[in-house]
Structures are given as C-alpha cells and as structure tokens.
CSV table of C-alpha atoms and ligand atoms in Angstrom, one decimal:
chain,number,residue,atom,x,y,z
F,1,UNK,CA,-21.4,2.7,4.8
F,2,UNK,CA,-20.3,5.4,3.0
F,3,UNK,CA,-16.4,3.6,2.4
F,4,UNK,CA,-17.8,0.9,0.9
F,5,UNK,CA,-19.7,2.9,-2.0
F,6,UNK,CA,-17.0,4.3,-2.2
F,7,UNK,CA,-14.9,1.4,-2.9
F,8,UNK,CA,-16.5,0.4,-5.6
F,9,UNK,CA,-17.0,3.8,-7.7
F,10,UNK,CA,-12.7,3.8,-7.0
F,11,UNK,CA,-12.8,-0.1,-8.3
F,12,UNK,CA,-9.6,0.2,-10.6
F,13,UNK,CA,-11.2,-3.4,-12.0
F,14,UNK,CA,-14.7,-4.9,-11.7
F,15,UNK,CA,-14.0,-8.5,-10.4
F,16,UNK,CA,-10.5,-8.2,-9.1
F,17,UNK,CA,-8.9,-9.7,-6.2
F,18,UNK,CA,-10.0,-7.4,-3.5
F,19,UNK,CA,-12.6,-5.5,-4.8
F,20,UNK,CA,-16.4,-4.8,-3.7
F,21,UNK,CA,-18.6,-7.7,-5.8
F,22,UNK,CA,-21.8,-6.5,-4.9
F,23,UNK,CA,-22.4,-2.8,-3.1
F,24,UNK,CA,-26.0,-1.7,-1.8
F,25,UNK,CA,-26.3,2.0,-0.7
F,26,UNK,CA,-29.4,3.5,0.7
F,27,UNK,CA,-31.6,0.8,-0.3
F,28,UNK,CA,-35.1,1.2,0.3
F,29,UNK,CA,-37.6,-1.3,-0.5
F,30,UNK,CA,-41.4,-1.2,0.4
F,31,UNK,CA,-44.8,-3.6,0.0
F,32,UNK,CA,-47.7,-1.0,-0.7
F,33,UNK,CA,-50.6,-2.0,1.0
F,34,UNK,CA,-54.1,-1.4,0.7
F,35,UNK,CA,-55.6,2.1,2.5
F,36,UNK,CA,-52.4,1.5,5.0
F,37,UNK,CA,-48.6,2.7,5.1
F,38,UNK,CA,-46.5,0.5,3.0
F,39,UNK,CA,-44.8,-2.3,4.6
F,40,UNK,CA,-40.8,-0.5,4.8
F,41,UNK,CA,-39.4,-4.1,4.2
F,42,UNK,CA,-35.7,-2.8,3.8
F,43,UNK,CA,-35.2,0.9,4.8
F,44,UNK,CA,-31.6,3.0,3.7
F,45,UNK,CA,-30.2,-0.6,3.8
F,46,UNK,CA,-25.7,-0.3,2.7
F,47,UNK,CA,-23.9,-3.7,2.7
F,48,UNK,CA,-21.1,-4.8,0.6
F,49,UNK,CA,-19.7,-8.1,-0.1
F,50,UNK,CA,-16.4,-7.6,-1.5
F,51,UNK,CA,-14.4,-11.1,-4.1
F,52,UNK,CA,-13.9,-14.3,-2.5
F,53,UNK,CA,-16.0,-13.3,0.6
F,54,UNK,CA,-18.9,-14.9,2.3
F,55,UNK,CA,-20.8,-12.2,4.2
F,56,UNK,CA,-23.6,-13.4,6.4
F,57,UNK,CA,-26.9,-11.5,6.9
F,58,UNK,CA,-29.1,-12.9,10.2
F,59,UNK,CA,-32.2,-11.8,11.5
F,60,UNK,CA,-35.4,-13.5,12.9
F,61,UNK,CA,-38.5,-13.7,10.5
F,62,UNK,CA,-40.0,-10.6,8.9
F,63,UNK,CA,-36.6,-8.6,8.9
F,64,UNK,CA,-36.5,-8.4,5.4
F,65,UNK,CA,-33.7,-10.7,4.4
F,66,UNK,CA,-35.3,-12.3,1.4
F,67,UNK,CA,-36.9,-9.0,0.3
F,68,UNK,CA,-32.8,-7.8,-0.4
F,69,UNK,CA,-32.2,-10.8,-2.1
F,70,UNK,CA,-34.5,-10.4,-4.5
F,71,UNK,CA,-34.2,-6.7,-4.9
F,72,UNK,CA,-30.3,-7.9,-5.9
F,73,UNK,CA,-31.5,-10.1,-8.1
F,74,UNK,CA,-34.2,-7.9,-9.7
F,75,UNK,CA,-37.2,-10.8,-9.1
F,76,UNK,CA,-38.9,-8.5,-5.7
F,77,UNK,CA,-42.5,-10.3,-5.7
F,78,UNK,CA,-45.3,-8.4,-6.1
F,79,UNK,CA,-46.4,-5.7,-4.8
F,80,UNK,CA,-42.8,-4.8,-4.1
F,81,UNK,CA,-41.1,-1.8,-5.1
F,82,UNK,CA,-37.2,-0.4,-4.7
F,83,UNK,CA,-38.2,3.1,-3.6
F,84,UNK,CA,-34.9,4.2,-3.7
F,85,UNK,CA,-31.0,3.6,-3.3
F,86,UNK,CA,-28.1,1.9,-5.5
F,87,UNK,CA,-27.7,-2.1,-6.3
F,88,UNK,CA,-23.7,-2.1,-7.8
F,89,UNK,CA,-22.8,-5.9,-9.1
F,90,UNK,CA,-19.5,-6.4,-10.4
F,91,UNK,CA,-19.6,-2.6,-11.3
F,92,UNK,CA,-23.0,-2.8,-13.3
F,93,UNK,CA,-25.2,-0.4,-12.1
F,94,UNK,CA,-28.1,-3.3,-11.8
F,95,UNK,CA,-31.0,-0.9,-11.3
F,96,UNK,CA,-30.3,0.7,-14.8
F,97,UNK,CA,-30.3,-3.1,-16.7
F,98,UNK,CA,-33.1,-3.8,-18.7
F,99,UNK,CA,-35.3,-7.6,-17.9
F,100,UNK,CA,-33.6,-8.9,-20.8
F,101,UNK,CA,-30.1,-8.0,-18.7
F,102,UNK,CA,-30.9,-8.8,-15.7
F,103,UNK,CA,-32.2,-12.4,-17.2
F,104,UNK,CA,-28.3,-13.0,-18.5
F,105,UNK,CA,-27.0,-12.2,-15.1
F,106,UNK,CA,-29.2,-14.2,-12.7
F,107,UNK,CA,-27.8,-17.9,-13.3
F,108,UNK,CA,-24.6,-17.1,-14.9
F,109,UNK,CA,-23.1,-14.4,-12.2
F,110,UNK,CA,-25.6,-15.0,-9.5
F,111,UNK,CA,-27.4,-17.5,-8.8
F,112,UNK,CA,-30.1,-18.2,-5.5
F,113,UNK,CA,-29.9,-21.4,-3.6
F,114,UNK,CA,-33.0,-21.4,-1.5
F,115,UNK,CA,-34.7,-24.0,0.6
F,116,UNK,CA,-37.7,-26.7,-0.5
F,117,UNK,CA,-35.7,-27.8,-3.2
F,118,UNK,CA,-38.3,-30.0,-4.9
F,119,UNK,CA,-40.4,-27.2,-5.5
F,120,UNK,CA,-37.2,-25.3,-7.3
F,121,UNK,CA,-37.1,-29.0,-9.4
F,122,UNK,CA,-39.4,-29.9,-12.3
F,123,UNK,CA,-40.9,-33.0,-11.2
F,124,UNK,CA,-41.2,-34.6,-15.0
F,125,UNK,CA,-37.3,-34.5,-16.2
F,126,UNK,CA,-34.4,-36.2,-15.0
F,127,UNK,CA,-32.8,-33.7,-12.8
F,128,UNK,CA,-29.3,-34.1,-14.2
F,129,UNK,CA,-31.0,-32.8,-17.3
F,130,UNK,CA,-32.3,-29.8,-15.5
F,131,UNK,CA,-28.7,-28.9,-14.7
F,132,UNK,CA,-27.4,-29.5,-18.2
F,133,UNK,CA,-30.0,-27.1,-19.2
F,134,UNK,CA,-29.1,-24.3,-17.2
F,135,UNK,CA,-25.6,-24.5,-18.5
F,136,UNK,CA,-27.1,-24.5,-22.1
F,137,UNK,CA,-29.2,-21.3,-21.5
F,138,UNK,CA,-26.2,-19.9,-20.8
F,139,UNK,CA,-23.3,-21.2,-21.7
F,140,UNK,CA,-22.5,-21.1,-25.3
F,141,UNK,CA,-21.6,-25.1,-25.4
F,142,UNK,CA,-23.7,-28.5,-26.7
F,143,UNK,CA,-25.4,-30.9,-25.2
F,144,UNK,CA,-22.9,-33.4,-24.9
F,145,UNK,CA,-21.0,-30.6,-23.4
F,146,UNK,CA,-23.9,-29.3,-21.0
F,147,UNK,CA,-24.2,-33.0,-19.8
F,148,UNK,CA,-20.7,-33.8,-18.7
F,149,UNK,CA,-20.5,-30.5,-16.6
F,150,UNK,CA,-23.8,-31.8,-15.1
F,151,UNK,CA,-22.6,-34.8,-14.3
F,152,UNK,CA,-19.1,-33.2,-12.7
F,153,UNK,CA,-21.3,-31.0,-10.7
F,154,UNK,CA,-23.8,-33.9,-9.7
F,155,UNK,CA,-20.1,-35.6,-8.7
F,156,UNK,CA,-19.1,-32.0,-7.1
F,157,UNK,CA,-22.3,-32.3,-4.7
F,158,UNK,CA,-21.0,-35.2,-4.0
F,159,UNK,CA,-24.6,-37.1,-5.1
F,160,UNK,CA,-23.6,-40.8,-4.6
F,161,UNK,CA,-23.4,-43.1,-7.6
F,162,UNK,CA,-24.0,-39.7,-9.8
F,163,UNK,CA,-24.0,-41.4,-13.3
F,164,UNK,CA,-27.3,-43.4,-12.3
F,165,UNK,CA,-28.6,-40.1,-10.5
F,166,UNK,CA,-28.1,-38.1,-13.5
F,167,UNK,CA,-31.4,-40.1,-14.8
F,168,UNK,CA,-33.5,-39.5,-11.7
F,169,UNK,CA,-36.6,-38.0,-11.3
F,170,UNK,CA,-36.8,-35.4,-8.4
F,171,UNK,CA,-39.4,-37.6,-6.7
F,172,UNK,CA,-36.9,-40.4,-6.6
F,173,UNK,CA,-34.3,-38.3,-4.2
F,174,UNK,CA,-34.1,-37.5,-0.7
F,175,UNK,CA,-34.7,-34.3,0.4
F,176,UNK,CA,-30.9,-33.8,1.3
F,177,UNK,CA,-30.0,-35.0,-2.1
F,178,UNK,CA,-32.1,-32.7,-4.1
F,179,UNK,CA,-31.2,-29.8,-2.3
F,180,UNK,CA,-28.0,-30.7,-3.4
F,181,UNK,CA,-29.4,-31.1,-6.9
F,182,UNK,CA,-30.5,-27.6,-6.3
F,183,UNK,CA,-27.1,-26.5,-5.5
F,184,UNK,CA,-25.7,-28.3,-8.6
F,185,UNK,CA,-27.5,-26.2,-10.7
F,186,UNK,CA,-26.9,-22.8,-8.7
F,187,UNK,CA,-23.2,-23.5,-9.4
F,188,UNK,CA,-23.0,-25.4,-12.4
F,189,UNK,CA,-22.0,-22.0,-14.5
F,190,UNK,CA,-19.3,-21.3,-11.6
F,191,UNK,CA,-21.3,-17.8,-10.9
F,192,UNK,CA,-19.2,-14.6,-9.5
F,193,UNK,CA,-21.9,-14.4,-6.9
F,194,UNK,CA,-24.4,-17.2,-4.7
F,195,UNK,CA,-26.7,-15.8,-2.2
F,196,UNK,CA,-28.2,-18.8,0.0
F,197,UNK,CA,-31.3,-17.7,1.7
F,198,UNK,CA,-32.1,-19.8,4.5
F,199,UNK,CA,-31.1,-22.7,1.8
F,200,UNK,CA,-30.9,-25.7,5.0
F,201,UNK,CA,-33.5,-24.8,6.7
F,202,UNK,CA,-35.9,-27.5,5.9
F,203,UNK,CA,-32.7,-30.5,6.1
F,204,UNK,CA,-32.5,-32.1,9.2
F,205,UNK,CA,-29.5,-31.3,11.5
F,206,UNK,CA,-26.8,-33.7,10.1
F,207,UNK,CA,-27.9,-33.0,6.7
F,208,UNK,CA,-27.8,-29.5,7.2
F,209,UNK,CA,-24.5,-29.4,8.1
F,210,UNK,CA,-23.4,-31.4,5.4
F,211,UNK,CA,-24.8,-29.8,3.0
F,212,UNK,CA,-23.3,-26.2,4.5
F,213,UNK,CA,-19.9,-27.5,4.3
F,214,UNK,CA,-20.2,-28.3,0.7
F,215,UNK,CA,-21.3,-25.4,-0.1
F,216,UNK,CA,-18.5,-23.5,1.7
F,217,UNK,CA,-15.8,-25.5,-0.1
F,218,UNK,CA,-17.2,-25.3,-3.4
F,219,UNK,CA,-17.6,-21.1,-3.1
F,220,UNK,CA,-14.4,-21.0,-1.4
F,221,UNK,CA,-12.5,-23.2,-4.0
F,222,UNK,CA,-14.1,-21.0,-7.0
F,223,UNK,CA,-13.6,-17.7,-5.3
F,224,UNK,CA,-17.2,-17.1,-5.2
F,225,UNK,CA,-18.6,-13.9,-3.2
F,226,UNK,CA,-21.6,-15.3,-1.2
F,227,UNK,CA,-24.8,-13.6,0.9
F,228,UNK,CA,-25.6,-16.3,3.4
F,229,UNK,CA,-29.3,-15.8,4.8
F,230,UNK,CA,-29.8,-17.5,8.1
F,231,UNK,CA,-32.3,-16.5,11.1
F,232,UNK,CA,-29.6,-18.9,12.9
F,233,UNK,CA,-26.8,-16.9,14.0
F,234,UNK,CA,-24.9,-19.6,15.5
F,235,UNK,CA,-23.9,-21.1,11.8
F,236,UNK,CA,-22.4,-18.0,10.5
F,237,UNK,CA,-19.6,-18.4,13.6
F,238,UNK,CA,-17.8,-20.8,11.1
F,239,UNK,CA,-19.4,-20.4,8.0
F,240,UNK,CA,-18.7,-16.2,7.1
F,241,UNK,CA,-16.2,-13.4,6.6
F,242,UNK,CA,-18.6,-11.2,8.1
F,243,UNK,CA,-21.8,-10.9,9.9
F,244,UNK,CA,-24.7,-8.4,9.7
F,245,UNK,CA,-27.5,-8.3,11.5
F,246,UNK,CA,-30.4,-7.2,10.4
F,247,UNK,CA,-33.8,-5.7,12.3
F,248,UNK,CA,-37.1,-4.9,10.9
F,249,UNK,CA,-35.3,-4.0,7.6
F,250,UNK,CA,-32.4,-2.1,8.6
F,251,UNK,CA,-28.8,-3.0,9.1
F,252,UNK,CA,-28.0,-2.6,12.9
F,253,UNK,CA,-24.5,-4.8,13.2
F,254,UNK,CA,-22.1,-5.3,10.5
F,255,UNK,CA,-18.7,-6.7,11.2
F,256,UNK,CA,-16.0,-9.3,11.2
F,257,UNK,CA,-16.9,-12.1,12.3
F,258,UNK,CA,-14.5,-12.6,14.9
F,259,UNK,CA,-15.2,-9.3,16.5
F,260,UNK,CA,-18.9,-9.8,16.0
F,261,UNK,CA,-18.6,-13.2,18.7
F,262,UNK,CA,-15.7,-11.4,21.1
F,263,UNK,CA,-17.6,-8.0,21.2
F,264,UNK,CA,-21.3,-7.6,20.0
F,265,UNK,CA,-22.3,-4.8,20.5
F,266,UNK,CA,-25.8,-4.0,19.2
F,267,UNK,CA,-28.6,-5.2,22.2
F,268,UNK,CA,-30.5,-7.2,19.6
F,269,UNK,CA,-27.3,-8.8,18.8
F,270,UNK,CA,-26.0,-9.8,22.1
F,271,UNK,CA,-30.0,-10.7,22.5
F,272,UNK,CA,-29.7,-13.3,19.8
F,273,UNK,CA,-26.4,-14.4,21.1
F,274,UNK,CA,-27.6,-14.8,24.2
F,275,UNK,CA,-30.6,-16.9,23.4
F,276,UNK,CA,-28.0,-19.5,21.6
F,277,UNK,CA,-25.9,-19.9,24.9
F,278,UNK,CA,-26.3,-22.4,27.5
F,279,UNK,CA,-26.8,-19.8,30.0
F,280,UNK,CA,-30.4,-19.1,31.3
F,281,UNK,CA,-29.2,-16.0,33.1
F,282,UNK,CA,-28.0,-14.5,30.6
F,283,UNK,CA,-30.6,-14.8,28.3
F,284,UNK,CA,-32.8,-13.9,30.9
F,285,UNK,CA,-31.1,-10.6,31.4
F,286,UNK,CA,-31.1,-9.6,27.3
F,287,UNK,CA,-34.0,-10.7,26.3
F,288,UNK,CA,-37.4,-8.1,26.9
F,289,UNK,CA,-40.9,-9.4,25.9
F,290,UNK,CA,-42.7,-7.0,23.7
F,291,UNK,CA,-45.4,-5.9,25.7
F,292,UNK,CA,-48.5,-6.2,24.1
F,293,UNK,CA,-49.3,-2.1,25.0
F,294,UNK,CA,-45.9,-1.1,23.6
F,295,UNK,CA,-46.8,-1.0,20.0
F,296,UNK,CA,-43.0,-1.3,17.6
F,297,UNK,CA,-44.4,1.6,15.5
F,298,UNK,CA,-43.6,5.2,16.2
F,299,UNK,CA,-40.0,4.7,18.7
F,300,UNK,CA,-36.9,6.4,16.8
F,301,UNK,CA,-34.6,3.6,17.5
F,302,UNK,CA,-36.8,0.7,15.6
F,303,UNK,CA,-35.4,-1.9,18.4
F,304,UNK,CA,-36.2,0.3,21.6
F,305,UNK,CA,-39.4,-1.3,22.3
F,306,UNK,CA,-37.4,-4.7,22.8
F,307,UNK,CA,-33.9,-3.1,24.4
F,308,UNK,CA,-33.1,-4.0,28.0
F,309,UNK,CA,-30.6,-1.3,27.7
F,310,UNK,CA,-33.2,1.4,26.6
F,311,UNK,CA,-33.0,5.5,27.3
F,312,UNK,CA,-35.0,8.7,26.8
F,313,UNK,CA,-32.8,9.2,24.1
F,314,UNK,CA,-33.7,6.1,22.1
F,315,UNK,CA,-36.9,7.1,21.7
F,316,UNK,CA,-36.5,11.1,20.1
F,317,UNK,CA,-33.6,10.4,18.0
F,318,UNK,CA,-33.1,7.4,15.5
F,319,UNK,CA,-29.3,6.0,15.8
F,320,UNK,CA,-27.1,6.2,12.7
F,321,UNK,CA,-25.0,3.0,11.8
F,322,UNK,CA,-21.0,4.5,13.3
F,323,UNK,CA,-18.2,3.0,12.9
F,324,UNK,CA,-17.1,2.2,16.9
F,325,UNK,CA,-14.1,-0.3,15.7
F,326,UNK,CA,-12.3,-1.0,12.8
F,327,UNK,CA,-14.7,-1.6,10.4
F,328,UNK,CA,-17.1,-2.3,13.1
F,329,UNK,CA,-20.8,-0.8,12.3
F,330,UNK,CA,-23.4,-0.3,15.0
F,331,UNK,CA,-26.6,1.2,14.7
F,332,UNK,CA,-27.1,2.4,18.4
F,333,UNK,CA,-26.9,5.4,20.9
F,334,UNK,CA,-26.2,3.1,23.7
F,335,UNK,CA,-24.1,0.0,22.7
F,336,UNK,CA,-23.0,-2.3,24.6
F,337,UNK,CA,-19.5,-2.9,25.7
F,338,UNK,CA,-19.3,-5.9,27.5
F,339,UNK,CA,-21.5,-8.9,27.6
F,340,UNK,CA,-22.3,-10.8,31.2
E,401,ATP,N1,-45.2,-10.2,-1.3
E,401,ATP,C1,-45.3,-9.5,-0.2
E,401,ATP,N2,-46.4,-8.7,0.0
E,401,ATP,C2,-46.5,-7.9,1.1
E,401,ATP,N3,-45.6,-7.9,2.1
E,401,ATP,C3,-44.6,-8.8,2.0
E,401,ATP,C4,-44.4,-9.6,0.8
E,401,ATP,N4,-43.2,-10.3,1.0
E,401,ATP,C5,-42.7,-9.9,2.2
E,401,ATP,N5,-43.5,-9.0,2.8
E,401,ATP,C6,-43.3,-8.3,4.1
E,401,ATP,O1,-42.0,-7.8,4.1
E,401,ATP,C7,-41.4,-8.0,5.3
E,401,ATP,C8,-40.0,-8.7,5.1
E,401,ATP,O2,-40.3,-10.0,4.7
E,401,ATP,P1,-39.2,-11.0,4.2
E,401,ATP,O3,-39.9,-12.2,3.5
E,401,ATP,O4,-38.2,-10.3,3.3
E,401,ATP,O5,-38.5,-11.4,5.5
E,401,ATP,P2,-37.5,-12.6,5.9
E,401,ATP,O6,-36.4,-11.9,6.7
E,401,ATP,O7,-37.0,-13.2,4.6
E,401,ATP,O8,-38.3,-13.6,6.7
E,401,ATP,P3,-38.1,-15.2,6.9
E,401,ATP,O9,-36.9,-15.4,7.8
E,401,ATP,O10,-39.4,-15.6,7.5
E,401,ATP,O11,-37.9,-15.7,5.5
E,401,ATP,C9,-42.3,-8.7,6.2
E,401,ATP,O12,-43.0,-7.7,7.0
E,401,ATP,C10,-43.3,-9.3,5.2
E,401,ATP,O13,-44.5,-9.5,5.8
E,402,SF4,S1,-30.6,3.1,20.4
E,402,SF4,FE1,-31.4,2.7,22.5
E,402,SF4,S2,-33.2,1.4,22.2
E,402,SF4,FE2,-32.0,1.4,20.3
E,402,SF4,S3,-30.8,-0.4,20.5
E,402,SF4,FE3,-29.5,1.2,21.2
E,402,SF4,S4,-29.9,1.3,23.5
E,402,SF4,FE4,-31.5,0.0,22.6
E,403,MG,MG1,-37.0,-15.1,3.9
C-alpha cells in the first residue's frame, strides 16, 4: 500500500482530521528458532489506520496479529525481531525512538486492551488506584486530580456504584467488570491510539457484546484511531471502518467494510465468511481440509494449499496485494468475484 506511505510522508499535520495515525510499510517480523528457519510471523506487512478510524485486523490463530501489535508498540516478546520495514505513529518514525520514548508513548498515545484482565490487574491495590496511577505516570497532575479522572472513567465504563468500586480489589470483580477496569485504564489518558487484541475473547457472549459497544462509543466519542484484533470476523461487520484479513503473517484483504461483506474477494475471506453463515453448502464448497501430505511450506501463494479456487499459477508465482476496487486490496491471482 504504497498510497498510504505515502499519505503520511505528505501529512501536512501529524494528528489532523483526516490524516494517517499509524502507517506500517514492509513490515517484517520473525521468531529465530533453534538450528530451523525463523518463524516469518509478519512478512512485508502495509496497513494504515488513518484519525477517528477503527480498522479491524482478523485472522485465525497463528496469523500473526498480536506479533504487529506489539511490534507497534515496541514490546515484541522474545526472541522476536523487526527484520525490516517502517512503523510511522502520529508522524514519529517509532523504530528510530529510544526505550525511554517509546515508554512515554505506550499509555499516553497508545494504549493495549487485551483479554484476561485480572492478570493485566495487580491483585493487592484497589483497582481505582491502579487507574489513578497510570494517569499520574503520565499526566502531569496530583493525586486528588489522578483520582477523580479514575473515578470518571470507572463511571465512563459504566462500573455500577463506581465510588464503592473505586476501593475494590481485582479479586472482588467479575470478570466482565474488570475487563472493564482494564479498559478504564487503557483510556483513562484519552490516548490518540487503542489497539484491542482479541480484548472479549474470554467474556461470555452478552458480556462481550457489552463490553464492545462501550468501547466503540468511548473511541468514537474521543476520536480515537483503533486496531481491533479479532479471529471472529463476524464482529468487525458493525464494529470497523475497515477490515483486513490477515494469513500466516501477510495482509491478503484490506478494505471497507461495506465492500469487504458485499464483495470478498480473497478465497480465505469468503472461506471465513462462509463458515459464519447458516448455509452448510456454502461452507462446504469454500472450505478445503489441509491435507496432511500437502505440507503449507514451499507454495508461492501462502494460501494455495487451502484454496478451492487454486491454479498452476498459484503455485510459481507469489500474488502481490492490487488494488481491484476503490481502495480495495487483494492479495490473489485468481479472486473471486461472486460468492454462491
Ligand atoms: N515468543 C514467541 N516465540 C516464538 N514464536 C512465537 C512467539 N510468539 C508468537 N510466535 C509465533 O508467531 C506466529 C504468530 O503468532 P501470534 O501470537 O502473533 O498470532 P496471533 O494471530 O496473535 O494468534 P492468536 O489468535 O492465537 O492470538 C505463530 O506461528 C507463533 O507460534
Ligand atoms: S493466488 Fe491462487 S491459491 Fe492463492 S488465494 Fe488466490 S486463487 Fe487461491
Ligand atoms: Mg494473539
């Protein structure tokens, strides 16, 4: 996504209305591994999320969707490594920042909301406490200050009987209240920039969609840019901007939403389409077992082994991601124009 890059370098104002918030170019990240190849986690990964926008990034297990998020946020768990490419926040160049940098930025610009909350929570002091102190590291206010925006924000979560709350222990929450919690302090220093990765997936299924709501009115009322990670593609329908779909570390989809449900075009898309609709037929028809003699490595298109709609082709020459609508990425020789 050459455009996009290109957006940003062009960015007459970091942070305006309009322009590109965060903008990854060639990104490639890798896991070295003992006397084997390295594990290509993310491979010449582009995606931007422009102001205001809530782009959503789905893929099943293993795709490398938490990988990029913590490559954006500089915390890539060991052994990782960013072999190579561009990571452009709000026009800082955040591969050039130094820890100390990249420390001032995480929490105040961007902040994580990910799932298993308690273990995010320090089980020995009160958690409205814990979101005061987040505001204090980086907020140049008091305490009396830090408390009273942790208390709004407890109220913003919309924790019942917050005041009371404010006291608790993390123990002494439910699970969908101290995700909350976890949310509180993600968004308690009204950060440019919230990736959620997978951040429901432990909640059960009127929780979950409780607590997603929320969090789309309280990034859309601040004018928050947000990645939302989700192997469930049916949530972003309602929940995103845009949509892209991710497989074994590369981009393969990337588009608005809209035209991502009316016309998806990337097999592994309309595959995980497909397995969400009340069809068996139709999922019949797009979905391919990997056979257990057809090993993933050594195709050129990474998907082929899976891909009902499969050629020669597919497996000499690796597909670029082209742009077949407006602003409508696909990463295949063969894609496919209408679903039945
Ligand atoms: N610390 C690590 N060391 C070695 N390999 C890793 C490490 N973390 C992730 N990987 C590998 O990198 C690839 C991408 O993993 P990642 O956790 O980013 O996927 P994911 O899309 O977030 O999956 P999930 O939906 O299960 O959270 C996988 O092959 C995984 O095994
Ligand atoms: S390039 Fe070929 S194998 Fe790959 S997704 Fe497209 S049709 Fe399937
Ligand atoms: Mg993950």
């Amino acid at each position: 996504m050459a455009a996009a890059a290109t957006d940003t370098t062009m960015a007459p104002q970091a942070g305006a209305p309009g322009t590109t918030m965060l903008d990854i170019a060639g990104l490639n990240v890798s896991y070295p591994v003992y006397e084997e190849e390295p594990v290509r986690a993310v491979r010449d990964l582009d995606l931007s999320v422009r102001r205001g926008e809530i782009v959503g990034l789905v893929g099943e297990s293993g795709s490398g969707k938490t990988t990029l998020a913590r490559a954006v946020m500089g915390l890539l768990t060991q052994p990782g490594r960013i072999d190579s490419g561009s990571i452009q926040f709000d026009g800082k160049d955040m591969r050039a920042l130094s820890e100390n940098q990249l420390r001032a930025i995480r929490g105040r610009d961007i902040a994580m909301v990910i799932p298993n909350p308690r273990s995010e929570l320090d089980p020995l002091i009160p958690v409205g406490k814990q979101i005061a102190a987040v505001a204090r590291a980086h907020l140049d206010i008091g305490r009396a200050e830090a408390d009273k925006m942790a208390l709004d924000m407890l109220k913003a979560v919309h924790i019942p009987d917050p005041a009371r709350r404010f006291r608790a222990f993390p123990h002494e929450l439910s699970g969908g209240m101290a995700q909350r919690v976890v949310m509180a302090i993600s968004l308690v220093c009204s950060p440019k920039f919230v990736i959620s990765d997978d951040a429901t997936s432990g909640l059960d299924v009127t929780v979950q969609a409780q607590v997603l709501d929320l969090l789309r009115t309280l990034v859309r009322e601040h004018d928050t840019s947000m990645l939302f990670i989700t192997r469930d593609v049916g949530i972003t329908a309602h929940f995103c901007d845009r949509v892209a779909v991710i497989y074994r570390g590369e981009i393969v989809e990337f588009a608005k939403t809209g035209d991502f449900f009316d016309n998806p075009q990337h097999p592994y898309s309309v595959m995980l389409l497909a397995a969400f609709a009340h069809n068996p037929a139709l999922r019949n028809k797009w979905h391919k077992p990997l056979a257990s003699t057809e090993a993933e490595a050594g195709r050129a298109c990474l998907y082929a082994p899976r891909c009902v709609h499969r050629e020669d082709e597919c497996d000499a020459r690796h597909p670029d991601l082209r742009e077949l609508g407006t602003r409508h990425l696909v990463r295949c020789h063969f894609p496919v124009e209408r679903v039945a």
